[in-house]
Coordinates of C-alpha atoms in Angstrom, one line a residue:
M1 CA -33.4 -3.8 0.9
A2 CA -32.8 -3.2 4.6
R3 CA -32.8 -6.7 6.1
N4 CA -29.8 -8.9 6.7
R5 CA -31.3 -12.4 6.9
F6 CA -32.0 -14.9 4.2
D7 CA -35.4 -15.9 5.7
E8 CA -36.9 -12.4 5.8
D9 CA -38.6 -10.9 2.8
E10 CA -37.1 -7.6 1.6
E11 CA -39.3 -4.5 2.0
L12 CA -39.9 -2.7 -1.2
V13 CA -38.7 0.8 -0.4
Q14 CA -39.9 2.4 -3.7
E15 CA -42.9 1.2 -5.6
F16 CA -42.7 0.9 -9.4
K17 CA -43.5 4.1 -11.3
W18 CA -44.4 4.3 -15.0
S19 CA -41.5 6.7 -15.4
H20 CA -39.3 3.6 -14.8
Y21 CA -40.3 2.3 -18.2
K22 CA -38.8 5.5 -19.6
R23 CA -35.5 4.5 -17.9
V24 CA -35.7 1.2 -19.7
G25 CA -36.2 3.2 -22.9
E26 CA -32.9 5.0 -22.2
Y27 CA -31.1 1.7 -22.6
V28 CA -33.0 1.1 -25.9
T29 CA -32.2 4.6 -27.4
P30 CA -28.6 3.8 -28.6
Y31 CA -30.0 1.0 -30.7
K32 CA -32.7 3.0 -32.5
P33 CA -31.0 2.7 -35.9
A34 CA -30.7 -1.1 -35.7
I35 CA -34.3 -1.3 -34.4
G36 CA -35.4 1.0 -37.2
K37 CA -34.0 -1.5 -39.8
V38 CA -35.8 -4.4 -38.1
L39 CA -39.1 -2.4 -38.1
I40 CA -38.8 -1.8 -41.9
V41 CA -38.4 -5.5 -42.4
I42 CA -41.3 -6.2 -40.1
I43 CA -43.6 -3.8 -42.0
L44 CA -42.7 -5.3 -45.3
A45 CA -43.3 -8.8 -43.9
N46 CA -46.7 -7.8 -42.5
I47 CA -47.8 -6.3 -45.9
A48 CA -46.6 -9.5 -47.6
S49 CA -48.6 -11.6 -45.1
M50 CA -51.8 -9.6 -46.0
L51 CA -51.6 -10.7 -49.6
G52 CA -52.6 -14.4 -48.9
P53 CA -56.2 -13.8 -47.8
Y54 CA -56.7 -11.1 -50.4
F55 CA -55.4 -13.4 -53.2
M56 CA -57.8 -16.1 -51.9
K57 CA -60.7 -13.8 -52.1
I58 CA -59.9 -12.9 -55.8
A59 CA -59.3 -16.5 -56.7
I60 CA -62.7 -17.7 -55.2
D61 CA -64.8 -14.8 -56.3
D62 CA -63.3 -14.0 -59.7
V63 CA -60.5 -16.2 -61.1
I64 CA -61.8 -19.7 -60.5
P65 CA -65.4 -18.9 -61.7
Q66 CA -64.0 -17.4 -64.9
K67 CA -61.5 -20.3 -65.3
N68 CA -58.7 -17.8 -65.8
L69 CA -55.8 -20.3 -65.4
Q70 CA -53.1 -17.8 -66.4
L71 CA -54.1 -15.3 -63.7
L72 CA -54.4 -18.1 -61.2
A73 CA -50.8 -19.2 -62.0
I74 CA -49.5 -15.7 -61.6
I75 CA -51.3 -15.3 -58.2
T76 CA -49.9 -18.6 -57.1
V77 CA -46.3 -17.7 -58.0
V78 CA -46.6 -14.3 -56.3
F79 CA -48.1 -15.9 -53.3
L80 CA -45.2 -18.4 -53.0
L81 CA -42.7 -15.6 -53.5
S82 CA -44.3 -13.7 -50.6
L83 CA -44.0 -16.8 -48.4
F84 CA -40.2 -17.0 -49.1
F85 CA -39.9 -13.3 -48.5
I86 CA -41.8 -13.6 -45.1
A87 CA -39.5 -16.5 -44.1
W88 CA -36.4 -14.4 -44.8
C89 CA -37.8 -11.5 -42.9
M90 CA -38.5 -13.8 -39.9
R91 CA -35.0 -15.1 -39.9
Y92 CA -33.5 -11.6 -40.1
R93 CA -35.8 -10.3 -37.4
I94 CA -35.0 -13.2 -34.9
L95 CA -31.2 -12.8 -35.3
A96 CA -31.2 -9.0 -35.2
I97 CA -33.7 -8.7 -32.3
T98 CA -31.7 -11.3 -30.2
E99 CA -28.5 -9.4 -30.7
I100 CA -30.1 -6.0 -29.9
G101 CA -31.8 -7.4 -26.8
Q102 CA -28.6 -9.0 -25.4
D103 CA -26.7 -5.7 -26.0
I104 CA -29.4 -3.9 -24.0
L105 CA -29.1 -6.4 -21.1
K106 CA -25.3 -6.1 -21.1
D107 CA -25.6 -2.3 -20.8
M108 CA -28.1 -2.7 -17.9
R109 CA -25.9 -5.3 -16.1
Y110 CA -22.9 -3.0 -16.5
S111 CA -24.9 0.0 -15.0
I112 CA -25.9 -1.9 -11.9
F113 CA -22.5 -3.4 -11.4
E114 CA -20.7 -0.1 -11.9
H115 CA -23.1 1.5 -9.4
L116 CA -22.5 -1.3 -6.8
Q117 CA -18.7 -0.5 -7.1
R118 CA -19.4 2.9 -5.7
L119 CA -21.6 2.0 -2.8
P120 CA -20.1 2.2 0.7
F121 CA -19.1 -0.6 3.0
S122 CA -22.2 -0.1 5.0
Y123 CA -24.4 -1.1 2.1
F124 CA -22.7 -4.5 1.9
D125 CA -22.4 -4.9 5.6
N126 CA -26.2 -4.7 6.0
R127 CA -27.3 -7.1 3.3
P128 CA -26.9 -10.8 2.3
H129 CA -24.5 -10.8 -0.7
G130 CA -26.8 -13.4 -2.3
K131 CA -29.6 -10.8 -2.4
I132 CA -27.3 -8.4 -4.1
L133 CA -25.9 -10.9 -6.6
I134 CA -29.4 -12.0 -7.8
R135 CA -30.1 -8.5 -9.0
V136 CA -27.0 -8.4 -11.3
V137 CA -27.6 -11.9 -12.7
N138 CA -31.0 -13.4 -12.3
Y139 CA -33.2 -10.3 -12.3
I140 CA -31.5 -8.9 -15.3
N141 CA -31.8 -12.3 -17.1
T142 CA -35.6 -12.3 -16.5
L143 CA -35.7 -9.3 -18.8
S144 CA -34.0 -11.2 -21.6
D145 CA -37.1 -12.3 -23.5
L146 CA -38.9 -9.0 -22.8
L147 CA -36.1 -6.9 -24.4
S148 CA -34.8 -9.5 -27.0
N149 CA -38.2 -10.3 -28.5
G150 CA -41.0 -8.7 -26.6
L151 CA -40.3 -5.1 -27.3
I152 CA -39.8 -5.5 -31.1
N153 CA -42.6 -8.1 -31.3
L154 CA -44.9 -5.6 -29.6
I155 CA -44.1 -3.0 -32.2
S156 CA -44.5 -5.6 -34.9
D157 CA -47.8 -6.8 -33.6
I158 CA -49.2 -3.3 -33.3
I159 CA -48.2 -2.6 -36.9
S160 CA -49.7 -5.9 -37.9
V161 CA -53.0 -5.1 -36.1
I162 CA -53.1 -1.6 -37.8
I163 CA -52.4 -3.1 -41.3
T164 CA -54.9 -5.9 -40.8
L165 CA -57.6 -3.5 -39.6
A166 CA -57.0 -1.3 -42.7
F167 CA -57.5 -4.3 -45.0
M168 CA -60.6 -5.4 -43.0
F169 CA -62.2 -2.0 -43.1
F170 CA -61.4 -1.8 -46.8
I171 CA -63.2 -5.1 -47.5
D172 CA -66.2 -4.7 -45.2
V173 CA -66.8 -2.1 -42.5
K174 CA -69.7 -3.8 -40.7
L175 CA -67.9 -7.1 -40.4
T176 CA -64.9 -5.3 -39.0
L177 CA -67.1 -3.6 -36.3
Y178 CA -68.6 -7.0 -35.4
S179 CA -65.1 -8.4 -35.1
L180 CA -64.2 -5.8 -32.4
I181 CA -67.4 -6.2 -30.3
L182 CA -65.7 -8.5 -27.7
L183 CA -62.6 -6.3 -27.2
P184 CA -64.0 -4.5 -24.0
I185 CA -64.5 -7.9 -22.3
L186 CA -60.8 -8.7 -23.1
F187 CA -59.6 -5.4 -21.6
G188 CA -61.6 -6.2 -18.4
I189 CA -60.1 -9.6 -18.0
V190 CA -56.6 -8.2 -18.5
M191 CA -57.0 -5.5 -15.8
I192 CA -58.3 -8.1 -13.3
I193 CA -55.5 -10.6 -13.9
T194 CA -52.6 -8.3 -14.1
T195 CA -53.3 -6.6 -10.8
K196 CA -53.1 -10.0 -9.0
Q197 CA -50.1 -11.1 -11.2
R198 CA -47.9 -8.2 -10.2
K199 CA -48.4 -8.8 -6.5
A200 CA -47.7 -12.5 -7.0
Y201 CA -44.4 -11.9 -8.8
Q202 CA -43.4 -9.3 -6.2
H203 CA -43.8 -12.1 -3.6
L204 CA -42.0 -14.6 -5.9
S205 CA -39.0 -12.2 -6.3
N206 CA -38.7 -12.1 -2.5
K207 CA -38.7 -15.9 -2.2
Q208 CA -36.2 -16.2 -5.1
S209 CA -33.9 -13.6 -3.4
N210 CA -34.2 -15.5 -0.1
L211 CA -33.2 -18.8 -1.7
N212 CA -30.3 -17.2 -3.5
A213 CA -29.1 -15.6 -0.3
Y214 CA -29.2 -18.9 1.6
I215 CA -27.3 -20.8 -1.2
H216 CA -24.6 -18.0 -1.2
E217 CA -24.3 -18.1 2.6
S218 CA -24.1 -21.9 2.7
I219 CA -21.4 -22.1 0.0
S220 CA -19.3 -19.3 1.7
G221 CA -19.6 -21.2 5.1
I222 CA -19.2 -24.7 3.8
K223 CA -16.0 -25.4 5.8
I224 CA -17.8 -24.5 9.0
T225 CA -20.8 -26.6 8.0
Q226 CA -18.7 -29.7 7.5
S227 CA -16.6 -29.0 10.6
F228 CA -19.7 -29.1 12.8
A229 CA -21.4 -31.9 10.8
R230 CA -24.4 -29.6 10.1
E231 CA -25.2 -30.9 6.6
K232 CA -28.6 -32.4 7.5
E233 CA -29.8 -29.3 9.3
N234 CA -28.7 -27.0 6.5
A235 CA -30.4 -29.3 4.0
R236 CA -33.6 -29.1 6.0
I237 CA -33.5 -25.3 6.0
F238 CA -32.7 -25.3 2.3
D239 CA -35.7 -27.5 1.7
E240 CA -38.0 -25.1 3.6
V241 CA -36.7 -22.0 1.7
S242 CA -36.8 -23.9 -1.6
D243 CA -40.4 -25.0 -0.9
E244 CA -41.5 -21.4 -0.2
Y245 CA -40.0 -20.4 -3.6
R246 CA -41.8 -23.3 -5.3
T247 CA -45.1 -22.3 -3.7
A248 CA -44.7 -18.7 -4.8
W249 CA -43.7 -19.7 -8.3
M250 CA -46.8 -22.0 -8.8
K251 CA -49.1 -19.3 -7.5
A252 CA -47.6 -16.7 -9.9
V253 CA -47.6 -18.8 -13.0
K254 CA -51.2 -20.0 -12.3
I255 CA -52.3 -16.4 -12.4
Q256 CA -50.1 -15.6 -15.4
F257 CA -51.5 -18.4 -17.5
L258 CA -55.1 -17.2 -17.0
L259 CA -54.6 -14.5 -19.6
W260 CA -53.8 -16.7 -22.6
P261 CA -57.0 -18.9 -22.4
G262 CA -59.1 -15.7 -22.0
V263 CA -57.7 -14.1 -25.1
Q264 CA -57.8 -17.4 -27.0
N265 CA -61.5 -18.0 -26.1
I266 CA -62.5 -14.5 -27.1
S267 CA -60.7 -15.0 -30.5
V268 CA -62.6 -18.3 -31.1
L269 CA -65.9 -16.6 -30.1
T270 CA -65.2 -13.7 -32.5
T271 CA -64.5 -16.1 -35.4
S272 CA -67.7 -18.1 -34.6
L273 CA -69.7 -14.8 -34.5
I274 CA -68.4 -13.8 -37.9
Y275 CA -69.2 -17.2 -39.4
F276 CA -72.7 -17.0 -38.0
I277 CA -73.3 -13.4 -39.2
G278 CA -71.8 -14.1 -42.6
I279 CA -73.7 -17.3 -43.2
R280 CA -77.0 -16.0 -41.9
Q281 CA -76.4 -12.6 -43.7
I282 CA -77.4 -10.7 -40.5
G283 CA -77.1 -7.0 -41.4
V284 CA -74.4 -7.8 -44.0
D285 CA -74.3 -9.0 -47.6
V286 CA -71.0 -10.7 -48.3
S287 CA -69.7 -13.2 -50.9
T288 CA -68.1 -16.5 -50.0
G289 CA -64.7 -15.3 -51.0
T290 CA -65.1 -12.2 -48.9
L291 CA -66.2 -14.2 -45.8
I292 CA -63.2 -16.7 -46.2
A293 CA -60.8 -13.8 -46.7
F294 CA -62.3 -12.0 -43.6
I295 CA -61.8 -15.1 -41.4
G296 CA -58.2 -15.1 -42.5
Y297 CA -57.8 -11.5 -41.5
I298 CA -59.5 -12.1 -38.2
N299 CA -56.8 -14.7 -37.5
N300 CA -54.2 -12.2 -38.6
F301 CA -55.8 -9.7 -36.2
W302 CA -56.2 -11.9 -33.1
N303 CA -52.8 -13.6 -33.3
P304 CA -51.0 -10.3 -32.7
V305 CA -53.6 -9.3 -30.1
I306 CA -52.8 -12.5 -28.3
N307 CA -49.1 -11.7 -28.6
I308 CA -49.7 -8.2 -27.3
G309 CA -51.5 -9.7 -24.3
N310 CA -48.6 -12.1 -23.7
F311 CA -46.2 -9.1 -23.9
Y312 CA -48.3 -7.2 -21.3
N313 CA -48.2 -10.4 -19.3
S314 CA -44.4 -10.5 -19.5
L315 CA -44.2 -6.7 -18.8
I316 CA -46.1 -7.2 -15.5
T317 CA -43.9 -10.1 -14.6
A318 CA -40.8 -8.1 -15.4
T319 CA -42.1 -5.1 -13.4
A320 CA -41.6 -7.0 -10.2
Y321 CA -37.9 -7.5 -11.0
L322 CA -37.4 -4.0 -12.5
E323 CA -38.6 -2.6 -9.1
R324 CA -35.7 -4.4 -7.4
I325 CA -33.1 -3.5 -10.1
F326 CA -33.9 0.2 -10.0
E327 CA -34.1 0.1 -6.2
T328 CA -30.5 -0.9 -6.2
M329 CA -29.5 1.6 -8.9
D330 CA -31.3 4.4 -7.0
E331 CA -29.4 3.6 -3.8
I332 CA -27.5 6.8 -3.1
P333 CA -23.9 6.2 -2.1
D334 CA -23.3 7.6 1.4
I335 CA -19.7 8.2 0.4
Q336 CA -19.3 10.1 -2.9
N337 CA -17.4 13.0 -4.4
A338 CA -18.7 16.4 -3.3
P339 CA -20.0 18.6 -6.1
N340 CA -16.9 20.8 -6.0
A341 CA -14.4 18.1 -5.0
Q342 CA -10.9 18.7 -6.2
V343 CA -8.2 16.3 -7.1
L344 CA -5.8 15.7 -4.2
P345 CA -2.3 16.6 -5.4
P346 CA 0.7 14.3 -4.7
I347 CA 0.9 14.1 -0.9
K348 CA 3.7 14.0 1.6
G349 CA 1.7 12.0 4.2
Q350 CA 0.6 14.4 6.9
V351 CA -2.5 13.1 8.7
T352 CA -4.7 15.1 11.1
F353 CA -7.7 14.1 13.1
E354 CA -9.6 17.1 14.6
N355 CA -12.1 16.3 17.3
V356 CA -13.5 13.3 15.3
V357 CA -16.8 11.8 16.4
F358 CA -18.2 8.8 14.6
R359 CA -21.1 6.4 15.1
Y360 CA -22.9 3.8 13.0
E361 CA -26.5 5.2 12.3
E362 CA -28.1 5.9 15.7
G363 CA -25.8 3.8 17.9
K364 CA -23.3 5.1 20.5
N365 CA -20.2 6.9 19.5
I366 CA -17.4 4.6 18.3
L367 CA -14.9 7.4 18.3
D368 CA -15.5 10.3 20.7
G369 CA -13.4 13.4 20.1
V370 CA -10.3 11.8 18.7
S371 CA -7.5 14.3 17.8
F372 CA -3.9 13.8 16.6
D373 CA -1.4 15.2 14.1
I374 CA 1.0 12.8 12.3
T375 CA 4.0 14.1 10.4
P376 CA 5.0 12.5 7.1
G377 CA 7.0 9.3 7.5
E378 CA 5.8 8.4 11.0
T379 CA 4.7 4.9 11.8
I380 CA 1.7 4.9 14.1
A381 CA 0.6 1.7 15.9
L382 CA -3.0 1.4 17.1
V383 CA -3.6 -1.0 19.9
G384 CA -6.4 -1.7 22.4
P385 CA -9.4 -4.0 23.0
T386 CA -11.7 -5.3 20.3
G387 CA -14.3 -2.8 19.3
A388 CA -12.4 0.2 20.7
G389 CA -12.3 2.0 17.4
K390 CA -8.9 1.1 15.9
T391 CA -10.3 -0.1 12.5
T392 CA -12.7 2.8 12.5
I393 CA -9.8 5.3 12.5
I394 CA -8.3 3.8 9.3
N395 CA -11.7 3.5 7.7
L396 CA -12.3 7.2 8.2
L397 CA -8.8 8.0 6.9
S398 CA -9.6 6.0 3.7
R399 CA -13.0 7.6 3.7
F400 CA -14.9 4.3 3.7
Y401 CA -17.1 6.2 6.1
D402 CA -17.6 9.9 6.9
V403 CA -17.2 11.5 10.3
N404 CA -20.3 12.7 12.2
E405 CA -18.3 15.6 13.7
G406 CA -14.9 17.0 13.3
S407 CA -12.6 16.4 10.3
V408 CA -10.0 14.1 8.9
K409 CA -7.3 15.9 6.8
V410 CA -4.4 14.7 4.6
D411 CA -1.7 17.3 3.9
G412 CA -4.2 19.9 5.1
F413 CA -7.0 18.8 2.7
D414 CA -10.3 17.6 4.3
V415 CA -10.8 14.1 2.8
R416 CA -14.5 15.1 2.1
D417 CA -13.3 17.9 -0.2
V418 CA -11.1 15.8 -2.5
T419 CA -12.1 13.1 -5.1
L420 CA -12.2 9.5 -3.8
E421 CA -10.0 8.2 -6.5
S422 CA -7.2 10.8 -6.0
L423 CA -7.3 10.0 -2.2
R424 CA -7.3 6.3 -2.3
T425 CA -4.8 5.8 -5.1
Q426 CA -2.2 7.5 -2.8
M427 CA -3.0 5.0 0.0
G428 CA -2.1 1.3 0.4
V429 CA -4.5 -0.6 2.4
M430 CA -4.2 -4.1 3.8
L431 CA -7.4 -5.0 5.7
Q432 CA -7.7 -7.7 8.2
D433 CA -9.7 -9.8 5.7
T434 CA -6.9 -10.5 3.2
F435 CA -8.5 -11.0 -0.2
V436 CA -6.9 -12.7 -3.2
F437 CA -8.7 -12.7 -6.5
S438 CA -9.0 -15.6 -8.9
G439 CA -6.3 -15.4 -11.4
T440 CA -2.5 -15.6 -11.4
I441 CA -0.3 -14.5 -8.5
M442 CA 1.3 -11.9 -10.8
D443 CA -2.1 -10.4 -11.6
N444 CA -2.9 -10.2 -7.9
I445 CA 0.3 -8.4 -7.0
R446 CA -0.2 -6.1 -10.1
Y447 CA -3.8 -5.3 -8.9
G448 CA -2.9 -1.8 -7.5
K449 CA -0.6 -0.9 -10.4
L450 CA -1.8 -2.3 -13.7
D451 CA 1.2 -1.0 -15.7
A452 CA 3.8 -2.7 -13.4
T453 CA 6.5 -4.7 -15.2
E454 CA 7.3 -8.3 -14.3
E455 CA 10.7 -7.1 -12.8
E456 CA 8.9 -4.7 -10.5
I457 CA 6.5 -7.3 -9.4
I458 CA 9.3 -9.8 -8.5
A459 CA 11.3 -7.0 -6.8
A460 CA 8.3 -6.2 -4.6
A461 CA 7.7 -9.9 -3.7
K462 CA 11.4 -10.2 -2.7
V463 CA 11.2 -7.3 -0.4
V464 CA 8.3 -8.7 1.6
R465 CA 9.7 -12.3 1.5
A466 CA 7.0 -13.7 -0.8
H467 CA 9.4 -14.5 -3.6
D468 CA 10.7 -17.7 -2.0
F469 CA 7.3 -19.5 -1.7
I470 CA 6.1 -18.2 -5.0
K471 CA 9.0 -19.6 -7.0
E472 CA 8.5 -23.0 -5.4
L473 CA 4.9 -23.2 -6.8
K474 CA 4.3 -25.2 -10.0
D475 CA 4.0 -22.2 -12.3
G476 CA 5.7 -19.6 -10.1
Y477 CA 4.3 -16.2 -10.6
N478 CA 1.9 -17.5 -13.3
T479 CA 0.3 -20.0 -10.8
V480 CA -3.4 -19.6 -11.0
V481 CA -5.1 -19.3 -7.6
E482 CA -8.8 -20.0 -6.9
E483 CA -11.4 -17.6 -5.7
R484 CA -10.4 -15.9 -2.4
G485 CA -7.1 -17.7 -2.7
S486 CA -8.4 -20.9 -1.2
T487 CA -5.4 -22.9 -2.6
L488 CA -3.0 -20.7 -0.6
S489 CA -2.4 -20.6 3.2
A490 CA -3.5 -17.6 5.1
G491 CA 0.1 -16.5 5.6
Q492 CA 0.8 -16.8 1.8
R493 CA -2.2 -14.7 1.1
Q494 CA -1.0 -12.0 3.4
L495 CA 2.5 -12.0 1.9
I496 CA 0.9 -11.5 -1.6
S497 CA -1.1 -8.6 -0.1
F498 CA 2.1 -7.1 1.2
A499 CA 3.7 -7.2 -2.2
R500 CA 0.6 -5.7 -3.7
A501 CA 0.7 -2.8 -1.3
L502 CA 4.4 -2.2 -1.8
L503 CA 4.1 -2.2 -5.6
A504 CA 1.5 0.5 -5.5
D505 CA 4.1 2.7 -3.7
P506 CA 1.6 4.6 -1.6
K507 CA 2.5 7.6 0.6
I508 CA 0.2 6.5 3.3
L509 CA 0.2 2.8 4.2
I510 CA -2.5 1.1 6.3
L511 CA -1.9 -2.4 7.8
D512 CA -4.9 -3.9 9.7
E513 CA -3.7 -7.1 11.4
A514 CA -1.4 -7.6 8.5
T515 CA 0.8 -10.2 10.2
S516 CA -1.9 -12.0 12.1
S517 CA -1.7 -15.2 9.9
I518 CA 2.0 -15.4 9.5
D519 CA 4.0 -17.8 11.6
T520 CA 6.8 -16.6 13.9
K521 CA 9.6 -17.7 11.6
T522 CA 8.1 -16.0 8.6
E523 CA 7.4 -12.9 10.7
E524 CA 11.0 -12.6 11.6
L525 CA 12.0 -12.6 7.9
L526 CA 9.1 -10.3 7.1
Q527 CA 10.2 -7.7 9.6
E528 CA 13.2 -6.8 7.5
G529 CA 11.0 -6.3 4.4
L530 CA 8.4 -4.6 6.5
Q531 CA 10.9 -1.9 7.6
Q532 CA 11.6 -1.2 3.9
L533 CA 7.9 -1.2 3.2
L534 CA 7.4 1.4 5.9
K535 CA 10.4 3.5 5.0
G536 CA 9.5 7.0 3.8
R537 CA 5.7 6.4 4.2
T538 CA 3.2 7.5 6.8
S539 CA 2.0 4.2 8.2
F540 CA -0.8 3.1 10.5
I541 CA -0.5 -0.4 11.9
I542 CA -3.2 -2.3 13.8
A543 CA -1.7 -5.3 15.6
H544 CA -2.5 -7.5 18.5
R545 CA 0.9 -9.1 18.3
L546 CA 2.8 -6.3 20.0
S547 CA 6.2 -7.5 19.0
T548 CA 5.6 -6.2 15.5
I549 CA 5.1 -2.6 16.6
K550 CA 7.9 -2.0 19.1
N551 CA 9.8 0.2 16.7
S552 CA 6.8 2.4 15.8
S553 CA 7.2 6.2 16.0
Q554 CA 4.1 6.4 18.3
I555 CA 1.7 3.9 19.8
F556 CA -1.9 4.9 20.4
Y557 CA -3.8 2.9 23.0
I558 CA -7.5 3.2 21.9
S559 CA -10.1 2.6 24.6
E560 CA -13.8 3.4 24.5
G561 CA -13.4 5.6 21.4
K562 CA -10.6 7.8 22.8
I563 CA -6.8 7.8 22.7
A564 CA -6.2 6.7 26.3
E565 CA -2.4 6.6 26.0
A566 CA 0.1 7.8 23.4
G567 CA 3.9 7.5 23.2
T568 CA 6.8 5.3 22.1
H569 CA 7.0 1.7 23.3
D570 CA 9.6 2.5 25.9
E571 CA 7.7 5.6 27.1
L572 CA 4.5 3.6 27.5
I573 CA 6.2 0.7 29.3
E574 CA 7.8 3.2 31.7
H575 CA 4.4 4.8 32.3
K576 CA 3.1 1.4 33.5
G577 CA -0.4 2.1 32.2
L578 CA -2.8 0.3 30.0
Y579 CA -0.2 -0.5 27.3
H580 CA 2.2 -1.8 29.9
Y581 CA -0.4 -4.1 31.2
L582 CA -1.4 -5.4 27.7
Y583 CA 2.3 -5.9 26.8
Q584 CA 3.1 -7.6 30.0
S585 CA 0.1 -10.0 29.7
Q586 CA 1.1 -11.0 26.2
Y587 CA 4.7 -11.4 27.2
D588 CA 3.8 -13.6 30.1
L589 CA 1.5 -15.7 27.9
V590 CA 4.2 -16.3 25.4
R591 CA 6.7 -17.2 28.1
V592 CA 4.3 -19.7 29.6
S593 CA 3.6 -21.3 26.3

């Protein structure tokens, strides 16, 4: 899964292994007791279903010729009772299997979602989100029938075949062997078809993933699409991607549906063969009742064989999706706890970078030998041109990425030697892309501190000047906002993020362009709250609006992966270097406007 375009097929990094079926079995294991009950019911139902042909044989060969009406009535009543029993067993099986199957799917979906939560930023940066989403929803859903009905039905059908063969051998060994004569042909057909089928469904999964990725991308960018009146062009692209999916689907199902006619035809040929042999008495000597009973057993034999063939068909289809599901689950997080990672104790907020070098994969160094030592409570502003490495510094501090060389330490602890949870729970991060989740405003502010009281939430909102606009909303703090906070302005989303960060009460606070979407008037109000937010915390602020960082303890001018200048605002202005030029340019621009 290494490509980042909707129109490029994903390369399958790891081919499917038979051991992967064992992994599916691990999800089945917790439900063995429930499955065992279903199997007992299935066995009893299969035994009951064997009574019909056997009663018919007795009736034709013995009861009717002897005109034994009393025995005929008993057989009829027992036969009817067996039908009612079979019907009850079928109802129980359907309900129980469906519940078990959905529980298994729920566990698998949880596993992949939980694993995605631990994958690093780089994983999501390099992949269309639609191609990730389809694994959690669509691909898991394709396993529904396989796990809800297929697995239990397979066991049921195998038991049915065994019981049926036992009855058949009990009645007539030669006829039974004649009934199995066409099985090798069936196995040959299955092997030919399934090889082509798996490749076809691998191709289909690619096209399905591409389509989902384009839909997700188009919905995410709908505002841009309408702004540039690009609807027709996007519809044309969608039609192409959708047509590729349709073509792959038709090819896959054409191959899949070849198996059923093959099995069905062999079943009919077998039945015809037994009629021919039984009537002509070729190598056998059977009564009419025996022949009729045997034909009934042949149907009981081939019906589960057909079902087993369909299950194998479904298994091959599901294999193409299991490959993708397990590929995601096997993605090793670049950032994870070291084997001997310790819990980071409550911190004071000292931050040290020692000769830090960082680069993305095999590219050039983004940071090249960066070193600094920040004492607790200092406010550090990071400024400089786009791409200089400002955001990289805070990403390394939060351990969203790991350094290539050097070390990042908090209170003397290397961030790679402590658990991620203990590190990040003591930090408050406001990234440039302010994210508001669907739900109430109160829930969004409470996101970083789930046990916060309503009073604490309101107090935090007041400090960052979010309270005034919140209380004017229809339902105040209980106002429900849409996904990504689309019903709020960019400035309102940032104020909510400020309140969220303050409520978490972190010792290290990171603000990445935190005031970029706030108007000047709101910013003036926010500055008062911001000073309280920064008070007593080690803070890192990335800001292009230099008026917001004049009071910082130190300002680092980052250029070409290095700290080109460092000092207070007044010191750097007096130095008349890069920061002075940047500040003067911005000041002149504001004055002209």
